[in-house]
């Protein structure tokens, strides 16, 4: 079986396992303590998905023949600082531009007036 098919089986098993685990988890938590009554079923379903994802991870790694971290054959990133800075810039620049445009076009309005001149002094 190819690795992509194994990954698909893993995702399928996580979703089916989470769907099967969530109702008993939901009912037993409500039976144990009334504290859990404030949480809806969706919260328990998400927790069940996480539990199944962790539980099925070990069989997936074994089927992919990954017995240790060295089996991934990863090398140390020589440009880690540069990559982190570039990633932060690539993530924050579009966010800042879009937020500036939304405020400038008055699609969004700030609740309180911001002293923009004092912001220049901080930078």
mmCIF file with all atom_site columns, C-alpha atoms in Angstrom:
data_model
loop_
_atom_site.group_PDB
_atom_site.id
_atom_site.type_symbol
_atom_site.label_atom_id
_atom_site.label_alt_id
_atom_site.label_comp_id
_atom_site.label_asym_id
_atom_site.label_entity_id
_atom_site.label_seq_id
_atom_site.pdbx_PDB_ins_code
_atom_site.Cartn_x
_atom_site.Cartn_y
_atom_site.Cartn_z
_atom_site.occupancy
_atom_site.B_iso_or_equiv
_atom_site.pdbx_formal_charge
_atom_site.auth_seq_id
_atom_site.auth_comp_id
_atom_site.auth_asym_id
_atom_site.auth_atom_id
_atom_site.pdbx_PDB_model_num
ATOM 1   C CA . UNK A 1 1   ? 0.000   0.000  0.000  1.00 0.00 ? 1   UNK A CA 1
ATOM 2   C CA . UNK A 1 2   ? 1.350   3.430  -0.897 1.00 0.00 ? 2   UNK A CA 1
ATOM 3   C CA . UNK A 1 3   ? 2.084   6.031  1.741  1.00 0.00 ? 3   UNK A CA 1
ATOM 4   C CA . UNK A 1 4   ? -0.698  8.341  0.538  1.00 0.00 ? 4   UNK A CA 1
ATOM 5   C CA . UNK A 1 5   ? -3.225  5.530  0.905  1.00 0.00 ? 5   UNK A CA 1
ATOM 6   C CA . UNK A 1 6   ? -1.957  4.824  4.420  1.00 0.00 ? 6   UNK A CA 1
ATOM 7   C CA . UNK A 1 7   ? -2.382  8.479  5.292  1.00 0.00 ? 7   UNK A CA 1
ATOM 8   C CA . UNK A 1 8   ? -5.928  8.425  3.892  1.00 0.00 ? 8   UNK A CA 1
ATOM 9   C CA . UNK A 1 9   ? -6.730  5.335  5.964  1.00 0.00 ? 9   UNK A CA 1
ATOM 10  C CA . UNK A 1 10  ? -5.332  7.134  9.029  1.00 0.00 ? 10  UNK A CA 1
ATOM 11  C CA . UNK A 1 11  ? -7.560  10.185 8.450  1.00 0.00 ? 11  UNK A CA 1
ATOM 12  C CA . UNK A 1 12  ? -10.569 7.951  7.817  1.00 0.00 ? 12  UNK A CA 1
ATOM 13  C CA . UNK A 1 13  ? -9.868  5.945  10.987 1.00 0.00 ? 13  UNK A CA 1
ATOM 14  C CA . UNK A 1 14  ? -9.499  9.128  13.047 1.00 0.00 ? 14  UNK A CA 1
ATOM 15  C CA . UNK A 1 15  ? -12.845 10.516 11.868 1.00 0.00 ? 15  UNK A CA 1
ATOM 16  C CA . UNK A 1 16  ? -14.718 7.219  12.237 1.00 0.00 ? 16  UNK A CA 1
ATOM 17  C CA . UNK A 1 17  ? -13.060 6.506  15.585 1.00 0.00 ? 17  UNK A CA 1
ATOM 18  C CA . UNK A 1 18  ? -13.875 10.004 16.812 1.00 0.00 ? 18  UNK A CA 1
ATOM 19  C CA . UNK A 1 19  ? -17.484 9.612  15.688 1.00 0.00 ? 19  UNK A CA 1
ATOM 20  C CA . UNK A 1 20  ? -17.755 6.304  17.539 1.00 0.00 ? 20  UNK A CA 1
ATOM 21  C CA . UNK A 1 21  ? -15.972 7.549  20.668 1.00 0.00 ? 21  UNK A CA 1
ATOM 22  C CA . UNK A 1 22  ? -17.737 10.912 21.034 1.00 0.00 ? 22  UNK A CA 1
ATOM 23  C CA . UNK A 1 23  ? -21.235 9.751  22.140 1.00 0.00 ? 23  UNK A CA 1
ATOM 24  C CA . UNK A 1 24  ? -20.036 7.453  24.959 1.00 0.00 ? 24  UNK A CA 1
ATOM 25  C CA . UNK A 1 25  ? -17.570 10.143 26.025 1.00 0.00 ? 25  UNK A CA 1
ATOM 26  C CA . UNK A 1 26  ? -20.373 12.722 26.042 1.00 0.00 ? 26  UNK A CA 1
ATOM 27  C CA . UNK A 1 27  ? -22.794 10.526 27.996 1.00 0.00 ? 27  UNK A CA 1
ATOM 28  C CA . UNK A 1 28  ? -20.241 9.283  30.519 1.00 0.00 ? 28  UNK A CA 1
ATOM 29  C CA . UNK A 1 29  ? -18.905 12.774 31.214 1.00 0.00 ? 29  UNK A CA 1
ATOM 30  C CA . UNK A 1 30  ? -22.417 14.063 31.905 1.00 0.00 ? 30  UNK A CA 1
ATOM 31  C CA . UNK A 1 31  ? -23.110 11.059 34.123 1.00 0.00 ? 31  UNK A CA 1
ATOM 32  C CA . UNK A 1 32  ? -19.915 11.545 36.138 1.00 0.00 ? 32  UNK A CA 1
ATOM 33  C CA . UNK A 1 33  ? -20.287 15.252 36.850 1.00 0.00 ? 33  UNK A CA 1
ATOM 34  C CA . UNK A 1 34  ? -22.879 17.948 36.215 1.00 0.00 ? 34  UNK A CA 1
ATOM 35  C CA . UNK A 1 35  ? -19.951 20.294 35.538 1.00 0.00 ? 35  UNK A CA 1
ATOM 36  C CA . UNK A 1 36  ? -19.747 18.897 32.002 1.00 0.00 ? 36  UNK A CA 1
ATOM 37  C CA . UNK A 1 37  ? -23.383 19.842 31.269 1.00 0.00 ? 37  UNK A CA 1
ATOM 38  C CA . UNK A 1 38  ? -22.288 23.270 30.067 1.00 0.00 ? 38  UNK A CA 1
ATOM 39  C CA . UNK A 1 39  ? -20.213 21.745 27.241 1.00 0.00 ? 39  UNK A CA 1
ATOM 40  C CA . UNK A 1 40  ? -21.995 20.839 24.019 1.00 0.00 ? 40  UNK A CA 1
ATOM 41  C CA . UNK A 1 41  ? -21.532 17.663 21.993 1.00 0.00 ? 41  UNK A CA 1
ATOM 42  C CA . UNK A 1 42  ? -19.227 19.380 19.507 1.00 0.00 ? 42  UNK A CA 1
ATOM 43  C CA . UNK A 1 43  ? -16.603 19.912 22.222 1.00 0.00 ? 43  UNK A CA 1
ATOM 44  C CA . UNK A 1 44  ? -16.635 16.217 23.047 1.00 0.00 ? 44  UNK A CA 1
ATOM 45  C CA . UNK A 1 45  ? -16.418 15.319 19.359 1.00 0.00 ? 45  UNK A CA 1
ATOM 46  C CA . UNK A 1 46  ? -13.313 17.481 18.959 1.00 0.00 ? 46  UNK A CA 1
ATOM 47  C CA . UNK A 1 47  ? -11.722 15.843 22.001 1.00 0.00 ? 47  UNK A CA 1
ATOM 48  C CA . UNK A 1 48  ? -12.579 12.402 20.641 1.00 0.00 ? 48  UNK A CA 1
ATOM 49  C CA . UNK A 1 49  ? -10.918 13.310 17.327 1.00 0.00 ? 49  UNK A CA 1
ATOM 50  C CA . UNK A 1 50  ? -7.770  14.382 19.185 1.00 0.00 ? 50  UNK A CA 1
ATOM 51  C CA . UNK A 1 51  ? -7.729  11.185 21.240 1.00 0.00 ? 51  UNK A CA 1
ATOM 52  C CA . UNK A 1 52  ? -8.093  9.034  18.110 1.00 0.00 ? 52  UNK A CA 1
ATOM 53  C CA . UNK A 1 53  ? -5.483  11.044 16.212 1.00 0.00 ? 53  UNK A CA 1
ATOM 54  C CA . UNK A 1 54  ? -2.933  10.439 18.959 1.00 0.00 ? 54  UNK A CA 1
ATOM 55  C CA . UNK A 1 55  ? -3.949  6.798  19.443 1.00 0.00 ? 55  UNK A CA 1
ATOM 56  C CA . UNK A 1 56  ? -3.721  5.955  15.730 1.00 0.00 ? 56  UNK A CA 1
ATOM 57  C CA . UNK A 1 57  ? -0.495  7.871  15.162 1.00 0.00 ? 57  UNK A CA 1
ATOM 58  C CA . UNK A 1 58  ? 1.744   5.053  16.427 1.00 0.00 ? 58  UNK A CA 1
ATOM 59  C CA . UNK A 1 59  ? 0.318   2.436  14.003 1.00 0.00 ? 59  UNK A CA 1
ATOM 60  C CA . UNK A 1 60  ? 0.608   4.948  11.150 1.00 0.00 ? 60  UNK A CA 1
ATOM 61  C CA . UNK A 1 61  ? 4.261   5.650  11.905 1.00 0.00 ? 61  UNK A CA 1
ATOM 62  C CA . UNK A 1 62  ? 5.012   1.919  12.135 1.00 0.00 ? 62  UNK A CA 1
ATOM 63  C CA . UNK A 1 63  ? 3.295   1.223  8.814  1.00 0.00 ? 63  UNK A CA 1
ATOM 64  C CA . UNK A 1 64  ? 5.382   3.988  7.221  1.00 0.00 ? 64  UNK A CA 1
ATOM 65  C CA . UNK A 1 65  ? 8.505   2.304  8.676  1.00 0.00 ? 65  UNK A CA 1
ATOM 66  C CA . UNK A 1 66  ? 9.381   5.319  10.826 1.00 0.00 ? 66  UNK A CA 1
ATOM 67  C CA . UNK A 1 67  ? 10.868  3.860  13.984 1.00 0.00 ? 67  UNK A CA 1
ATOM 68  C CA . UNK A 1 68  ? 12.865  6.884  15.113 1.00 0.00 ? 68  UNK A CA 1
ATOM 69  C CA . UNK A 1 69  ? 13.277  10.568 14.323 1.00 0.00 ? 69  UNK A CA 1
ATOM 70  C CA . UNK A 1 70  ? 16.402  9.769  12.301 1.00 0.00 ? 70  UNK A CA 1
ATOM 71  C CA . UNK A 1 71  ? 14.320  7.767  9.824  1.00 0.00 ? 71  UNK A CA 1
ATOM 72  C CA . UNK A 1 72  ? 12.914  11.068 8.521  1.00 0.00 ? 72  UNK A CA 1
ATOM 73  C CA . UNK A 1 73  ? 16.434  11.999 7.317  1.00 0.00 ? 73  UNK A CA 1
ATOM 74  C CA . UNK A 1 74  ? 16.002  15.673 8.124  1.00 0.00 ? 74  UNK A CA 1
ATOM 75  C CA . UNK A 1 75  ? 19.007  17.985 8.104  1.00 0.00 ? 75  UNK A CA 1
ATOM 76  C CA . UNK A 1 76  ? 19.547  21.006 10.310 1.00 0.00 ? 76  UNK A CA 1
ATOM 77  C CA . UNK A 1 77  ? 18.285  24.234 8.759  1.00 0.00 ? 77  UNK A CA 1
ATOM 78  C CA . UNK A 1 78  ? 21.294  26.500 8.320  1.00 0.00 ? 78  UNK A CA 1
ATOM 79  C CA . UNK A 1 79  ? 19.083  29.503 7.625  1.00 0.00 ? 79  UNK A CA 1
ATOM 80  C CA . UNK A 1 80  ? 16.596  29.079 10.471 1.00 0.00 ? 80  UNK A CA 1
ATOM 81  C CA . UNK A 1 81  ? 16.671  32.712 11.629 1.00 0.00 ? 81  UNK A CA 1
ATOM 82  C CA . UNK A 1 82  ? 16.249  34.011 8.087  1.00 0.00 ? 82  UNK A CA 1
ATOM 83  C CA . UNK A 1 83  ? 13.359  31.631 7.461  1.00 0.00 ? 83  UNK A CA 1
ATOM 84  C CA . UNK A 1 84  ? 11.588  32.626 10.687 1.00 0.00 ? 84  UNK A CA 1
ATOM 85  C CA . UNK A 1 85  ? 11.938  36.339 9.905  1.00 0.00 ? 85  UNK A CA 1
ATOM 86  C CA . UNK A 1 86  ? 10.757  35.821 6.323  1.00 0.00 ? 86  UNK A CA 1
ATOM 87  C CA . UNK A 1 87  ? 7.808   33.727 7.494  1.00 0.00 ? 87  UNK A CA 1
ATOM 88  C CA . UNK A 1 88  ? 6.734   36.332 10.021 1.00 0.00 ? 88  UNK A CA 1
ATOM 89  C CA . UNK A 1 89  ? 7.003   39.096 7.423  1.00 0.00 ? 89  UNK A CA 1
ATOM 90  C CA . UNK A 1 90  ? 5.086   37.095 4.827  1.00 0.00 ? 90  UNK A CA 1
ATOM 91  C CA . UNK A 1 91  ? 2.368   36.425 7.391  1.00 0.00 ? 91  UNK A CA 1
ATOM 92  C CA . UNK A 1 92  ? 2.105   39.888 8.945  1.00 0.00 ? 92  UNK A CA 1
ATOM 93  C CA . UNK A 1 93  ? 2.471   42.185 5.919  1.00 0.00 ? 93  UNK A CA 1
ATOM 94  C CA . UNK A 1 94  ? -0.797  41.163 4.194  1.00 0.00 ? 94  UNK A CA 1
ATOM 95  C CA . UNK A 1 95  ? -2.579  41.330 7.537  1.00 0.00 ? 95  UNK A CA 1
ATOM 96  C CA . UNK A 1 96  ? -1.312  44.844 8.212  1.00 0.00 ? 96  UNK A CA 1
ATOM 97  C CA . UNK A 1 97  ? -2.094  46.047 4.687  1.00 0.00 ? 97  UNK A CA 1
ATOM 98  C CA . UNK A 1 98  ? -5.628  44.639 4.792  1.00 0.00 ? 98  UNK A CA 1
ATOM 99  C CA . UNK A 1 99  ? -6.310  46.066 8.247  1.00 0.00 ? 99  UNK A CA 1
ATOM 100 C CA . UNK A 1 100 ? -5.025  49.484 7.156  1.00 0.00 ? 100 UNK A CA 1
ATOM 101 C CA . UNK A 1 101 ? -7.215  49.395 4.034  1.00 0.00 ? 101 UNK A CA 1
ATOM 102 C CA . UNK A 1 102 ? -10.292 48.328 5.985  1.00 0.00 ? 102 UNK A CA 1
ATOM 103 C CA . UNK A 1 103 ? -9.796  51.153 8.482  1.00 0.00 ? 103 UNK A CA 1
ATOM 104 C CA . UNK A 1 104 ? -8.914  53.726 5.795  1.00 0.00 ? 104 UNK A CA 1
ATOM 105 C CA . UNK A 1 105 ? -12.001 52.907 3.713  1.00 0.00 ? 105 UNK A CA 1
ATOM 106 C CA . UNK A 1 106 ? -14.154 53.008 6.873  1.00 0.00 ? 106 UNK A CA 1
ATOM 107 C CA . UNK A 1 107 ? -15.360 49.447 6.438  1.00 0.00 ? 107 UNK A CA 1
ATOM 108 C CA . UNK A 1 108 ? -14.146 48.996 10.008 1.00 0.00 ? 108 UNK A CA 1
ATOM 109 C CA . UNK A 1 109 ? -14.097 51.871 12.462 1.00 0.00 ? 109 UNK A CA 1
ATOM 110 C CA . UNK A 1 110 ? -12.006 51.936 15.627 1.00 0.00 ? 110 UNK A CA 1
ATOM 111 C CA . UNK A 1 111 ? -14.093 52.425 18.764 1.00 0.00 ? 111 UNK A CA 1
ATOM 112 C CA . UNK A 1 112 ? -11.698 54.960 20.237 1.00 0.00 ? 112 UNK A CA 1
ATOM 113 C CA . UNK A 1 113 ? -9.496  57.409 18.439 1.00 0.00 ? 113 UNK A CA 1
ATOM 114 C CA . UNK A 1 114 ? -5.938  56.179 18.259 1.00 0.00 ? 114 UNK A CA 1
ATOM 115 C CA . UNK A 1 115 ? -3.138  58.753 18.590 1.00 0.00 ? 115 UNK A CA 1
ATOM 116 C CA . UNK A 1 116 ? -1.182  57.777 15.463 1.00 0.00 ? 116 UNK A CA 1
ATOM 117 C CA . UNK A 1 117 ? 1.534   60.348 16.172 1.00 0.00 ? 117 UNK A CA 1
ATOM 118 C CA . UNK A 1 118 ? 2.491   58.571 19.403 1.00 0.00 ? 118 UNK A CA 1
ATOM 119 C CA . UNK A 1 119 ? 2.809   55.294 17.491 1.00 0.00 ? 119 UNK A CA 1
ATOM 120 C CA . UNK A 1 120 ? 5.619   56.780 15.391 1.00 0.00 ? 120 UNK A CA 1
ATOM 121 C CA . UNK A 1 121 ? 7.549   57.563 18.582 1.00 0.00 ? 121 UNK A CA 1
ATOM 122 C CA . UNK A 1 122 ? 7.353   53.938 19.689 1.00 0.00 ? 122 UNK A CA 1
ATOM 123 C CA . UNK A 1 123 ? 8.709   52.643 16.393 1.00 0.00 ? 123 UNK A CA 1
#
